Short mmCIF file of C-alpha atoms in Angstrom, two decimals:
data_model
loop_
_atom_site.label_atom_id
_atom_site.label_comp_id
_atom_site.label_asym_id
_atom_site.label_seq_id
_atom_site.Cartn_x
_atom_site.Cartn_y
_atom_site.Cartn_z
CA UNK V 1 -68.65 50.69 5.00
CA UNK V 2 -66.31 49.22 2.40
CA UNK V 3 -67.15 49.06 -1.66
CA UNK V 4 -67.91 46.22 -3.46
CA UNK V 5 -65.27 45.90 -6.33
CA UNK V 6 -64.97 42.47 -8.98
CA UNK V 7 -62.20 43.34 -10.82
CA UNK V 8 -58.23 43.17 -9.16
CA UNK V 9 -54.95 43.56 -10.22
CA UNK V 10 -53.56 41.07 -7.59
CA UNK V 11 -53.89 39.06 -4.31
CA UNK V 12 -52.44 41.74 -1.95
CA UNK V 13 -55.15 44.57 -3.56
CA UNK V 14 -58.47 42.33 -2.54
CA UNK V 15 -56.01 41.93 1.13
CA UNK V 16 -55.70 45.69 1.88
CA UNK V 17 -59.46 46.10 0.72
CA UNK V 18 -61.23 43.82 3.20
CA UNK V 19 -58.85 44.54 6.65
CA UNK V 20 -60.26 43.69 9.74
CA UNK V 21 -64.40 43.89 8.51
CA UNK V 22 -66.48 41.00 6.72
CA UNK V 23 -66.46 39.57 4.12
CA UNK V 24 -68.14 41.78 1.35
CA UNK V 25 -68.92 39.06 -1.07
CA UNK V 26 -70.87 36.18 1.46
CA UNK V 27 -74.37 36.44 2.45
CA UNK V 28 -73.62 35.97 5.71
CA UNK V 29 -70.96 37.33 8.14
CA UNK V 30 -67.46 36.16 8.18
CA UNK V 31 -64.38 37.44 8.70
CA UNK V 32 -62.08 38.43 6.00
CA UNK V 33 -59.21 36.70 6.81
CA UNK V 34 -56.51 35.54 4.22
CA UNK V 35 -57.28 32.01 4.74
CA UNK V 36 -61.44 32.53 4.03
CA UNK V 37 -60.40 34.90 1.08
CA UNK V 38 -57.82 32.10 -0.47
CA UNK V 39 -60.70 29.18 0.12
CA UNK V 40 -63.60 30.71 -0.80
CA UNK V 41 -62.38 33.04 -3.18
CA UNK V 42 -59.13 33.61 -4.86
CA UNK V 43 -59.55 29.13 -5.50
CA UNK V 44 -61.58 29.89 -7.84
CA UNK V 45 -60.66 33.35 -9.68
CA UNK V 46 -61.18 33.90 -13.10
CA UNK V 47 -58.22 35.70 -14.87
CA UNK V 48 -57.78 37.28 -17.88
CA UNK V 49 -56.27 40.36 -19.31
CA UNK V 50 -58.24 43.63 -20.51
CA UNK V 51 -55.93 46.50 -23.16
CA UNK V 52 -52.91 43.68 -21.86
CA UNK V 53 -53.24 44.78 -17.98
CA UNK V 54 -53.97 41.27 -16.25
CA UNK V 55 -56.98 40.70 -14.01
CA UNK V 56 -58.84 38.20 -12.11
CA UNK V 57 -62.39 38.54 -10.70
CA UNK V 58 -63.88 36.38 -8.26
CA UNK V 59 -66.99 34.39 -8.13
CA UNK V 60 -69.63 35.80 -4.97
CA UNK V 61 -72.37 34.39 -2.70
CA UNK V 62 -74.37 37.71 -1.63
CA UNK V 63 -78.19 37.55 -1.75
CA UNK V 64 -78.05 38.91 -5.27
CA UNK V 65 -77.43 35.49 -6.31
CA UNK V 66 -80.57 33.54 -4.63
CA UNK V 67 -80.42 30.18 -2.79
CA UNK V 68 -76.89 31.20 -1.50
CA UNK V 69 -74.91 29.76 -4.34
CA UNK V 70 -72.05 31.23 -6.10
CA UNK V 71 -72.80 33.87 -9.06
CA UNK V 72 -70.41 36.56 -11.09
CA UNK V 73 -71.13 39.88 -10.88
CA UNK V 74 -69.90 41.59 -14.36
CA UNK V 75 -67.41 44.84 -13.80
CA UNK V 76 -68.54 46.44 -16.86
CA UNK V 77 -72.16 45.81 -16.86
CA UNK V 78 -74.72 45.50 -13.79
CA UNK V 79 -74.99 41.41 -15.40
CA UNK V 80 -75.35 38.56 -12.93
CA UNK V 81 -74.76 35.38 -13.98
CA UNK V 82 -75.00 31.89 -12.36
CA UNK V 83 -72.48 29.60 -14.38
CA UNK V 84 -68.87 29.70 -14.78
CA UNK V 85 -68.40 28.88 -18.57
CA UNK V 86 -72.10 31.64 -18.99
CA UNK V 87 -69.77 34.80 -17.46
CA UNK V 88 -66.49 33.38 -19.38
CA UNK V 89 -68.37 33.23 -22.19
CA UNK V 90 -69.81 37.35 -21.61
CA UNK V 91 -66.78 38.72 -20.35
CA UNK V 92 -65.23 37.76 -23.75
CA UNK V 93 -67.95 39.80 -25.78
CA UNK V 94 -66.87 42.73 -23.53
CA UNK V 95 -63.34 41.80 -25.60
CA UNK V 96 -61.68 40.93 -22.49
CA UNK V 97 -58.83 38.21 -23.35
CA UNK V 98 -59.29 34.64 -21.03
CA UNK V 99 -55.57 33.42 -19.41
CA UNK V 100 -54.85 29.89 -17.30
CA UNK V 101 -56.08 30.93 -13.94
CA UNK V 102 -52.74 30.96 -11.25
CA UNK V 103 -52.64 28.23 -8.75
CA UNK V 104 -54.12 28.96 -5.79
CA UNK V 105 -52.26 31.20 -3.40
CA UNK V 106 -53.31 28.92 -0.38
CA UNK V 107 -51.26 25.51 -1.97
CA UNK V 108 -48.71 27.29 -2.70
CA UNK V 109 -48.75 28.51 1.03
CA UNK V 110 -49.34 25.41 2.34
CA UNK V 111 -46.66 23.88 0.73
CA UNK V 112 -44.02 26.19 1.82
CA UNK V 113 -44.97 25.74 5.41
CA UNK V 114 -44.86 22.55 4.87
CA UNK V 115 -41.15 23.29 3.40
CA UNK V 116 -40.20 25.76 6.46
CA UNK V 117 -40.99 23.10 8.83
CA UNK V 118 -38.96 20.51 7.12
CA UNK V 119 -36.05 23.14 6.85
CA UNK V 120 -36.14 24.32 10.19
CA UNK V 121 -36.46 20.86 11.82
CA UNK V 122 -33.66 19.57 9.44
CA UNK V 123 -31.41 23.00 10.68
CA UNK V 124 -31.67 21.90 14.79
CA UNK V 125 -30.61 18.76 13.48
CA UNK V 126 -27.66 19.64 11.66
CA UNK V 127 -24.17 19.15 13.28
CA UNK V 128 -22.52 22.35 15.28
CA UNK V 129 -19.44 22.01 12.70
CA UNK V 130 -21.65 22.33 9.42
CA UNK V 131 -22.02 26.43 10.53
CA UNK V 132 -18.23 26.89 11.54
CA UNK V 133 -17.62 25.37 7.65
CA UNK V 134 -20.25 27.62 6.30
CA UNK V 135 -21.06 24.49 3.97
CA UNK V 136 -23.86 25.30 1.60
CA UNK V 137 -26.97 23.38 3.11
CA UNK V 138 -30.33 23.68 1.18
CA UNK V 139 -32.90 21.07 2.45
CA UNK V 140 -35.64 22.49 -0.52
CA UNK V 141 -33.60 21.16 -2.76
CA UNK V 142 -34.28 17.27 -1.25
CA UNK V 143 -38.21 17.88 -1.74
CA UNK V 144 -37.52 19.41 -5.42
CA UNK V 145 -39.99 17.07 -8.02
CA UNK V 146 -38.82 15.80 -10.62
CA UNK V 147 -41.23 13.92 -13.34
CA UNK V 148 -38.22 12.03 -14.99
CA UNK V 149 -36.32 9.08 -13.56
CA UNK V 150 -33.59 7.09 -15.25
CA UNK V 151 -34.75 3.51 -13.53
CA UNK V 152 -36.47 2.92 -9.78
CA UNK V 153 -33.62 3.55 -7.45
CA UNK V 154 -33.47 7.13 -8.16
CA UNK V 155 -36.93 7.56 -7.55
CA UNK V 156 -36.56 6.04 -3.92
CA UNK V 157 -34.00 8.20 -3.18
CA UNK V 158 -35.14 11.19 -3.62
CA UNK V 159 -38.00 10.61 -1.41
CA UNK V 160 -36.54 9.05 1.29
CA UNK V 161 -38.61 9.48 4.95
CA UNK V 162 -40.83 12.11 3.76
CA UNK V 163 -44.02 12.85 2.27
CA UNK V 164 -44.91 11.59 -1.14
CA UNK V 165 -44.43 14.53 -3.75
CA UNK V 166 -46.99 13.16 -6.33
CA UNK V 167 -50.02 12.95 -3.76
CA UNK V 168 -52.42 15.46 -3.20
CA UNK V 169 -53.11 14.44 0.63
CA UNK V 170 -49.58 13.74 2.87
CA UNK V 171 -48.56 10.28 2.59
CA UNK V 172 -45.39 8.40 3.70
CA UNK V 173 -43.22 7.88 0.61
CA UNK V 174 -43.04 4.41 1.35
CA UNK V 175 -41.58 1.84 -1.54
CA UNK V 176 -44.96 -0.76 -1.21
CA UNK V 177 -46.48 2.79 -1.45
CA UNK V 178 -44.66 4.03 -5.00
CA UNK V 179 -44.44 0.90 -6.27
CA UNK V 180 -48.41 0.68 -6.48
CA UNK V 181 -49.35 4.20 -6.80
CA UNK V 182 -47.24 4.98 -9.49
CA UNK V 183 -44.58 3.18 -10.85
CA UNK V 184 -47.24 0.65 -11.73
CA UNK V 185 -48.55 3.07 -14.58
CA UNK V 186 -44.88 4.65 -15.25
CA UNK V 187 -44.60 5.72 -18.87
CA UNK V 188 -41.43 4.68 -20.41
CA UNK V 189 -39.80 6.22 -23.34
CA UNK V 190 -35.81 6.98 -24.75
CA UNK V 191 -34.51 10.06 -25.13
CA UNK V 192 -31.28 10.65 -27.16
CA UNK V 193 -31.18 7.11 -26.73
CA UNK V 194 -31.56 6.72 -23.22
CA UNK V 195 -34.17 4.87 -21.27
CA UNK V 196 -36.28 7.04 -19.02
CA UNK V 197 -39.69 7.09 -17.70
CA UNK V 198 -41.82 9.87 -16.27
CA UNK V 199 -44.83 8.63 -13.34
CA UNK V 200 -48.49 9.71 -13.09
CA UNK V 201 -49.18 12.86 -10.44
CA UNK V 202 -52.40 13.32 -7.75
CA UNK V 203 -51.50 17.03 -6.77
CA UNK V 204 -53.50 19.45 -6.71
CA UNK V 205 -52.78 20.86 -10.22
CA UNK V 206 -54.62 18.33 -11.68
CA UNK V 207 -58.23 19.15 -10.03
CA UNK V 208 -60.47 16.66 -8.14
CA UNK V 209 -58.03 14.90 -7.00
CA UNK V 210 -57.42 13.10 -10.54
CA UNK V 211 -54.22 11.16 -11.76
CA UNK V 212 -52.28 13.74 -14.61
CA UNK V 213 -49.41 13.85 -15.97
CA UNK V 214 -46.47 16.77 -16.19
CA UNK V 215 -44.46 17.08 -19.19
CA UNK V 216 -41.10 17.25 -18.29
CA UNK V 217 -39.84 19.24 -21.20
CA UNK V 218 -42.62 21.97 -21.03
CA UNK V 219 -44.89 23.06 -18.15
CA UNK V 220 -48.35 21.52 -19.48
CA UNK V 221 -50.40 19.39 -17.94
CA UNK V 222 -52.53 16.61 -19.55
CA UNK V 223 -54.77 14.30 -18.04
CA UNK V 224 -55.43 11.03 -20.06
CA UNK V 225 -52.32 8.84 -20.82
CA UNK V 226 -52.95 8.74 -24.47
CA UNK V 227 -52.86 12.65 -24.42
CA UNK V 228 -49.69 12.57 -22.89
CA UNK V 229 -47.87 9.60 -24.75
CA UNK V 230 -49.08 12.21 -27.86
CA UNK V 231 -47.75 15.01 -26.61
CA UNK V 232 -44.39 14.22 -25.46
CA UNK V 233 -43.78 12.15 -28.64
CA UNK V 234 -44.41 15.75 -30.34
CA UNK V 235 -40.99 16.27 -28.22
CA UNK V 236 -39.39 13.74 -30.17
CA UNK V 237 -39.09 11.25 -27.79
CA UNK V 238 -39.65 7.70 -28.78
CA UNK V 239 -42.35 5.81 -26.77
CA UNK V 240 -41.44 2.04 -26.01
CA UNK V 241 -43.36 -0.21 -23.89
CA UNK V 242 -44.33 -0.49 -19.63
CA UNK V 243 -41.56 -3.01 -18.44
CA UNK V 244 -43.64 -4.09 -15.33
CA UNK V 245 -47.37 -4.57 -17.16
CA UNK V 246 -45.37 -7.22 -19.38
CA UNK V 247 -43.78 -8.93 -16.06
CA UNK V 248 -46.57 -8.83 -13.98
CA UNK V 249 -48.96 -10.01 -16.68
CA UNK V 250 -46.82 -13.05 -17.87
CA UNK V 251 -44.05 -14.09 -15.32
CA UNK V 252 -47.12 -16.33 -13.90
CA UNK V 253 -48.80 -17.54 -16.95
CA UNK V 254 -46.06 -18.74 -18.94
CA UNK V 255 -45.91 -22.34 -20.38
CA UNK V 256 -43.32 -21.88 -23.21
CA UNK V 257 -40.77 -25.32 -24.07
CA UNK V 258 -38.59 -23.42 -25.37
CA UNK V 259 -34.81 -24.17 -24.42
CA UNK V 260 -33.06 -21.81 -21.72
CA UNK V 261 -30.07 -21.07 -23.51
CA UNK V 262 -31.71 -20.58 -27.07
CA UNK V 263 -33.79 -18.01 -24.93
CA UNK V 264 -31.14 -16.50 -23.98
CA UNK V 265 -29.43 -16.33 -27.42
CA UNK V 266 -32.91 -14.92 -29.02
CA UNK V 267 -32.61 -12.34 -25.51
CA UNK V 268 -29.37 -11.27 -25.97
CA UNK V 269 -30.17 -10.46 -29.92
CA UNK V 270 -33.22 -8.78 -28.74
CA UNK V 271 -31.02 -6.60 -26.32
CA UNK V 272 -33.79 -7.56 -23.98
CA UNK V 273 -31.06 -9.00 -21.31
CA UNK V 274 -31.26 -6.65 -18.96
CA UNK V 275 -34.13 -6.88 -17.90
CA UNK V 276 -33.11 -9.85 -15.66
CA UNK V 277 -32.10 -7.06 -12.78
CA UNK V 278 -35.49 -5.64 -12.80
CA UNK V 279 -37.15 -4.50 -9.26
CA UNK V 280 -40.03 -5.71 -9.50
CA UNK V 281 -39.80 -9.58 -9.73
CA UNK V 282 -37.26 -12.09 -11.01
CA UNK V 283 -37.83 -12.61 -14.64
CA UNK V 284 -37.03 -15.97 -16.36
CA UNK V 285 -35.50 -15.50 -20.25
CA UNK V 286 -38.33 -17.53 -21.40
CA UNK V 287 -41.09 -15.12 -19.82
CA UNK V 288 -39.43 -12.62 -21.86
CA UNK V 289 -39.35 -14.19 -24.54
CA UNK V 290 -43.06 -16.08 -24.71
CA UNK V 291 -43.87 -12.79 -25.00
CA UNK V 292 -41.81 -10.72 -27.53
CA UNK V 293 -42.45 -14.07 -29.86
CA UNK V 294 -45.91 -13.56 -29.62
CA UNK V 295 -46.24 -9.78 -29.71
CA UNK V 296 -43.69 -10.12 -33.24
CA UNK V 297 -46.35 -12.49 -34.63
CA UNK V 298 -49.34 -10.98 -34.09
CA UNK V 299 -50.61 -8.18 -36.94
CA UNK V 300 -49.98 -4.36 -35.69
CA UNK V 301 -48.89 -5.76 -32.49
CA UNK V 302 -52.03 -6.27 -30.97
CA UNK V 303 -52.53 -8.03 -27.42
CA UNK V 304 -54.09 -11.40 -26.98
CA UNK V 305 -56.29 -12.25 -24.54
CA UNK V 306 -54.94 -15.25 -22.58
CA UNK V 307 -58.68 -17.12 -21.70
CA UNK V 308 -60.65 -16.52 -25.41
CA UNK V 309 -58.12 -15.20 -27.98
CA UNK V 310 -59.22 -11.64 -29.24
CA UNK V 311 -57.26 -9.12 -29.95
CA UNK V 312 -56.61 -5.75 -28.58
CA UNK V 313 -55.05 -2.85 -29.51
CA UNK V 314 -53.78 -1.31 -25.92
CA UNK V 315 -53.33 -2.80 -23.29
CA UNK V 316 -56.03 -1.01 -21.57
CA UNK V 317 -58.70 -2.34 -23.36
CA UNK V 318 -57.11 -5.70 -22.82
CA UNK V 319 -57.58 -5.14 -19.19
CA UNK V 320 -61.07 -4.10 -19.13
CA UNK V 321 -62.03 -6.59 -21.37
CA UNK V 322 -60.33 -9.40 -18.60
CA UNK V 323 -61.91 -7.57 -15.81
CA UNK V 324 -65.51 -7.78 -17.58
CA UNK V 325 -65.80 -10.55 -19.14
CA UNK V 326 -63.38 -13.30 -16.76
CA UNK V 327 -63.06 -11.38 -13.77
CA UNK V 328 -66.85 -12.67 -12.45
CA UNK V 329 -65.12 -16.58 -11.80
CA UNK V 330 -62.38 -15.01 -10.15
CA UNK V 331 -64.82 -13.93 -7.60
CA UNK V 332 -66.13 -16.14 -4.31
CA UNK V 333 -68.54 -18.64 -4.23
CA UNK V 334 -69.93 -20.75 -1.81
CA UNK V 335 -72.55 -23.20 -1.11
CA UNK V 336 -74.38 -22.87 2.59
CA UNK V 337 -77.02 -25.15 1.58
CA UNK V 338 -76.12 -28.56 -0.37
CA UNK V 339 -79.83 -30.11 0.45
CA UNK V 340 -81.62 -26.63 -1.37
CA UNK V 341 -79.03 -25.65 -3.43
CA UNK V 342 -77.84 -22.31 -1.98
CA UNK V 343 -75.27 -20.12 -2.73
CA UNK V 344 -73.91 -17.25 -1.49
CA UNK V 345 -71.16 -14.95 -3.55
CA UNK V 346 -70.19 -11.11 -3.70
CA UNK V 347 -72.78 -8.76 -5.26
CA UNK V 348 -70.82 -6.67 -7.15
CA UNK V 349 -67.03 -6.76 -8.39
CA UNK V 350 -66.25 -4.06 -7.11
CA UNK V 351 -66.86 -1.72 -4.12
CA UNK V 352 -68.03 -3.08 -0.45
CA UNK V 353 -68.07 -6.77 -1.32
CA UNK V 354 -71.50 -7.40 0.07
CA UNK V 355 -73.35 -11.16 0.22
CA UNK V 356 -75.81 -12.42 -1.73
CA UNK V 357 -77.41 -15.49 -1.76
CA UNK V 358 -78.55 -17.42 -5.00
CA UNK V 359 -80.64 -20.28 -5.25
CA UNK V 360 -79.45 -23.00 -8.45
CA UNK V 361 -81.01 -26.71 -7.68
CA UNK V 362 -81.36 -29.36 -10.87
CA UNK V 363 -83.45 -31.31 -8.49
CA UNK V 364 -85.88 -28.46 -7.64
CA UNK V 365 -85.32 -27.07 -11.30
CA UNK V 366 -84.95 -23.74 -10.09
CA UNK V 367 -82.53 -21.00 -10.64
CA UNK V 368 -83.64 -17.24 -9.11
CA UNK V 369 -81.34 -14.51 -7.51
CA UNK V 370 -81.45 -12.33 -4.91
CA UNK V 371 -80.88 -9.05 -6.90
CA UNK V 372 -83.95 -7.59 -8.66
CA UNK V 373 -82.14 -6.52 -11.49
CA UNK V 374 -80.46 -9.73 -12.19
CA UNK V 375 -84.45 -11.24 -12.63
CA UNK V 376 -85.15 -8.39 -14.43
CA UNK V 377 -82.87 -9.18 -16.63
CA UNK V 378 -83.59 -13.08 -17.10
CA UNK V 379 -87.22 -12.26 -17.24
CA UNK V 380 -86.24 -10.51 -20.40
CA UNK V 381 -84.08 -12.50 -22.18
CA UNK V 382 -86.77 -15.37 -21.59
CA UNK V 383 -89.44 -12.54 -23.59
CA UNK V 384 -86.62 -12.09 -26.51
CA UNK V 385 -86.53 -16.42 -26.91
CA UNK V 386 -83.46 -17.21 -24.74
CA UNK V 387 -85.44 -18.69 -21.39
CA UNK V 388 -81.84 -20.55 -20.38
CA UNK V 389 -79.77 -17.32 -20.05
CA UNK V 390 -78.40 -16.96 -16.67
CA UNK V 391 -77.11 -13.94 -14.66
CA UNK V 392 -73.53 -13.23 -13.84
CA UNK V 393 -74.33 -15.14 -10.14
CA UNK V 394 -75.85 -18.28 -11.38
CA UNK V 395 -73.10 -18.32 -13.93
CA UNK V 396 -70.31 -18.37 -10.79
CA UNK V 397 -71.83 -22.03 -9.52
CA UNK V 398 -70.02 -23.74 -11.78
CA UNK V 399 -66.70 -22.84 -9.91
CA UNK V 400 -68.45 -22.61 -6.61
CA UNK V 401 -66.63 -24.34 -3.61
CA UNK V 402 -67.52 -27.80 -2.36
CA UNK V 403 -69.98 -27.76 1.00
CA UNK V 404 -68.32 -27.85 3.88
CA UNK V 405 -70.35 -27.54 7.41
CA UNK V 406 -69.67 -25.10 9.65
CA UNK V 407 -69.13 -25.42 13.72
CA UNK V 408 -71.82 -26.32 14.87
CA UNK V 409 -74.25 -23.47 16.95
CA UNK V 410 -72.82 -23.61 20.80
CA UNK V 411 -76.26 -22.92 22.74
CA UNK V 412 -73.97 -22.51 25.78
CA UNK V 413 -73.54 -18.94 24.98
CA UNK V 414 -77.21 -18.08 24.61
CA UNK V 415 -77.10 -18.78 28.21
CA UNK V 416 -73.68 -16.38 29.03
CA UNK V 417 -75.88 -13.41 26.99
CA UNK V 418 -78.89 -14.22 29.00
CA UNK V 419 -77.06 -13.76 32.06
CA UNK V 420 -75.14 -10.93 31.20
CA UNK V 421 -78.46 -9.05 30.42
CA UNK V 422 -77.83 -8.55 26.73
CA UNK V 423 -81.47 -10.81 25.67
CA UNK V 424 -84.09 -11.59 27.72
CA UNK V 425 -85.48 -14.85 28.43
CA UNK V 426 -87.99 -15.20 25.59
CA UNK V 427 -85.54 -13.62 22.83
CA UNK V 428 -83.71 -16.85 23.98
CA UNK V 429 -86.88 -18.95 23.60
CA UNK V 430 -86.74 -18.04 20.00
CA UNK V 431 -83.36 -18.73 19.51
CA UNK V 432 -83.82 -22.06 20.55
CA UNK V 433 -87.08 -22.56 18.75
CA UNK V 434 -84.81 -21.07 15.41
CA UNK V 435 -82.14 -23.56 15.85
CA UNK V 436 -84.08 -26.57 16.34
CA UNK V 437 -86.62 -25.88 13.03
CA UNK V 438 -83.20 -25.68 10.93
CA UNK V 439 -81.99 -29.02 12.29
CA UNK V 440 -85.72 -30.50 11.73
CA UNK V 441 -85.16 -29.08 7.58
CA UNK V 442 -81.30 -30.93 7.97
CA UNK V 443 -79.76 -27.20 7.43
CA UNK V 444 -77.72 -25.16 9.08
CA UNK V 445 -78.96 -22.16 11.35
CA UNK V 446 -75.74 -19.93 11.37
CA UNK V 447 -73.18 -20.12 8.49
CA UNK V 448 -70.41 -17.63 8.92
CA UNK V 449 -69.12 -16.48 5.76
CA UNK V 450 -65.35 -15.52 5.37
CA UNK V 451 -63.66 -14.91 1.70
CA UNK V 452 -60.23 -16.59 2.95
CA UNK V 453 -58.63 -16.44 -0.36
CA UNK V 454 -59.67 -14.28 -2.45
CA UNK V 455 -58.22 -11.68 -0.07
CA UNK V 456 -61.38 -8.66 0.52
CA UNK V 457 -61.37 -6.35 2.83
CA UNK V 458 -61.68 -8.30 6.52
CA UNK V 459 -63.69 -4.70 7.81
CA UNK V 460 -66.98 -6.96 7.92
CA UNK V 461 -67.78 -10.59 8.98
CA UNK V 462 -70.87 -11.73 7.20
CA UNK V 463 -73.51 -14.29 8.67
CA UNK V 464 -76.15 -16.58 6.22
CA UNK V 465 -78.80 -16.81 9.11
CA UNK V 466 -81.65 -19.19 8.20
CA UNK V 467 -85.44 -17.63 9.02
CA UNK V 468 -87.86 -20.16 8.21
CA UNK V 469 -89.53 -17.44 6.20
CA UNK V 470 -90.12 -16.36 3.09
CA UNK V 471 -90.14 -12.27 2.17
CA UNK V 472 -88.32 -9.39 0.32
CA UNK V 473 -85.60 -9.27 2.71
CA UNK V 474 -85.46 -13.45 2.78
CA UNK V 475 -86.10 -14.84 -0.67
CA UNK V 476 -84.82 -18.59 0.07
CA UNK V 477 -85.26 -18.96 3.37
CA UNK V 478 -82.08 -17.44 4.76
CA UNK V 479 -80.94 -13.54 5.78
CA UNK V 480 -77.91 -11.45 5.88
CA UNK V 481 -76.28 -10.51 8.85
CA UNK V 482 -72.45 -8.75 9.11
CA UNK V 483 -70.63 -7.43 11.86
CA UNK V 484 -68.20 -4.72 11.38
CA UNK V 485 -65.17 -5.10 13.07
CA UNK V 486 -64.07 -1.22 13.45
CA UNK V 487 -67.05 -0.03 15.35
CA UNK V 488 -68.39 -3.11 16.52
CA UNK V 489 -71.89 -2.44 14.82
CA UNK V 490 -74.60 -5.13 13.94
CA UNK V 491 -76.86 -4.98 10.84
CA UNK V 492 -79.78 -7.60 9.49
CA UNK V 493 -81.93 -7.05 6.30
CA UNK V 494 -85.00 -8.10 8.44
CA UNK V 495 -87.75 -5.97 9.10
CA UNK V 496 -86.44 -5.24 12.79
CA UNK V 497 -83.66 -3.03 11.63
CA UNK V 498 -83.19 -0.89 14.54
CA UNK V 499 -83.87 -3.14 17.46
CA UNK V 500 -82.60 -6.28 18.33
CA UNK V 501 -83.36 -9.52 16.26
CA UNK V 502 -82.96 -12.97 16.76
CA UNK V 503 -80.89 -13.47 13.68
CA UNK V 504 -78.23 -11.16 15.42
CA UNK V 505 -78.15 -13.07 18.45
CA UNK V 506 -77.72 -16.34 16.60
CA UNK V 507 -74.83 -14.97 14.65
CA UNK V 508 -73.50 -13.53 17.93
CA UNK V 509 -72.95 -16.66 19.55
#
């Protein structure tokens, strides 16, 4: 049986030791293939120097670590360490010098395989006279990654009809993808009075799939945008404002009475007339002038919130403020029961837009929200001497859309569903009785919810269904039913979650 070693000079030494045997570093019997060693061990290897000789050690999954977790065997002493940082500190105390981890060979090989396939495909499509003339054709140069561009057209031309070179997963490098994923967050600067820009990257070098920045001058990789800005400034370049952000932010909000001819003269004096030919949209001269004058008159070039007028030192802080403070009024809010004052809106600003009911009636003097967190928030505000404080969902009711009656419930479809065997006669009778109760109370039995102009995900179709009950799942006498358009599944909040319920059948009608 082969002996286990925990220190290797290179990857070939590891592959040669475990040829045609099971992996010695795993608890369960697993063939020690190259793919397994690269994905399971080499990917997380620890590199260091001992007496100026480069070495590396790999994590182990044997039974000595307990519970099948990864651990580290010290190559100098018999100690076993569970955490990577503890192992790093431990071997440093033995007198070795840690170095940066080399890129995973598996990732390099994966990229080489993709390049090889593309090269072979291109070679098959080459005209025969290219070989006769001995033309130097290098397909790999077309897929070389660049991190500095003079204009957007240069980026589009480099990645034509191929996958994006700056994303971890294979994604077609379409113009829409490059603009929304990379150009939107580009960093603009001047190097030797020449305007350039660099884009963020999502490749495997950054780790965890997060965006990062590759320095175009040195091989350093930086995770934070501000760190990258300071880093390239130390290289002697002058960072400028992001052109796309300015255009998108102000070209729709501008309301200025400055004469166009006067604006053109000022723009030429400020040397910003070249932005008229930008690819991100038509830029009127008064648009950039309005923003420029507003920035020049503000101390320390601070950014101003267009809604409340608060000043911010960075664009990211301004965006966060607008999203948290003013973004709630841009969320949908519909009145579904004008008699009782019941509204429906989205529970969260991000993620799956789950509908939530809100009750706000001045006639009944009731203000309630289905969210438990909102109820606790309003109770805490009342105990602090602010009983009139509303949650974010109740505040949106001031921007609610006018009540519009939904289409009438078609009871003939109940008969059709009964004939097809989708529901029994007793369930059909229950649906008819529920619809009659809703009509007697003067409310809608089923109210379909479409977000419409708010452009939210259309994966789910939501319904607000009358229940004639008051429970934890229907606090205002209505429940939420959703239909997944992709999988065809129905979901209801009622206590009959697994079996069919009359609320789902009413929504199917």
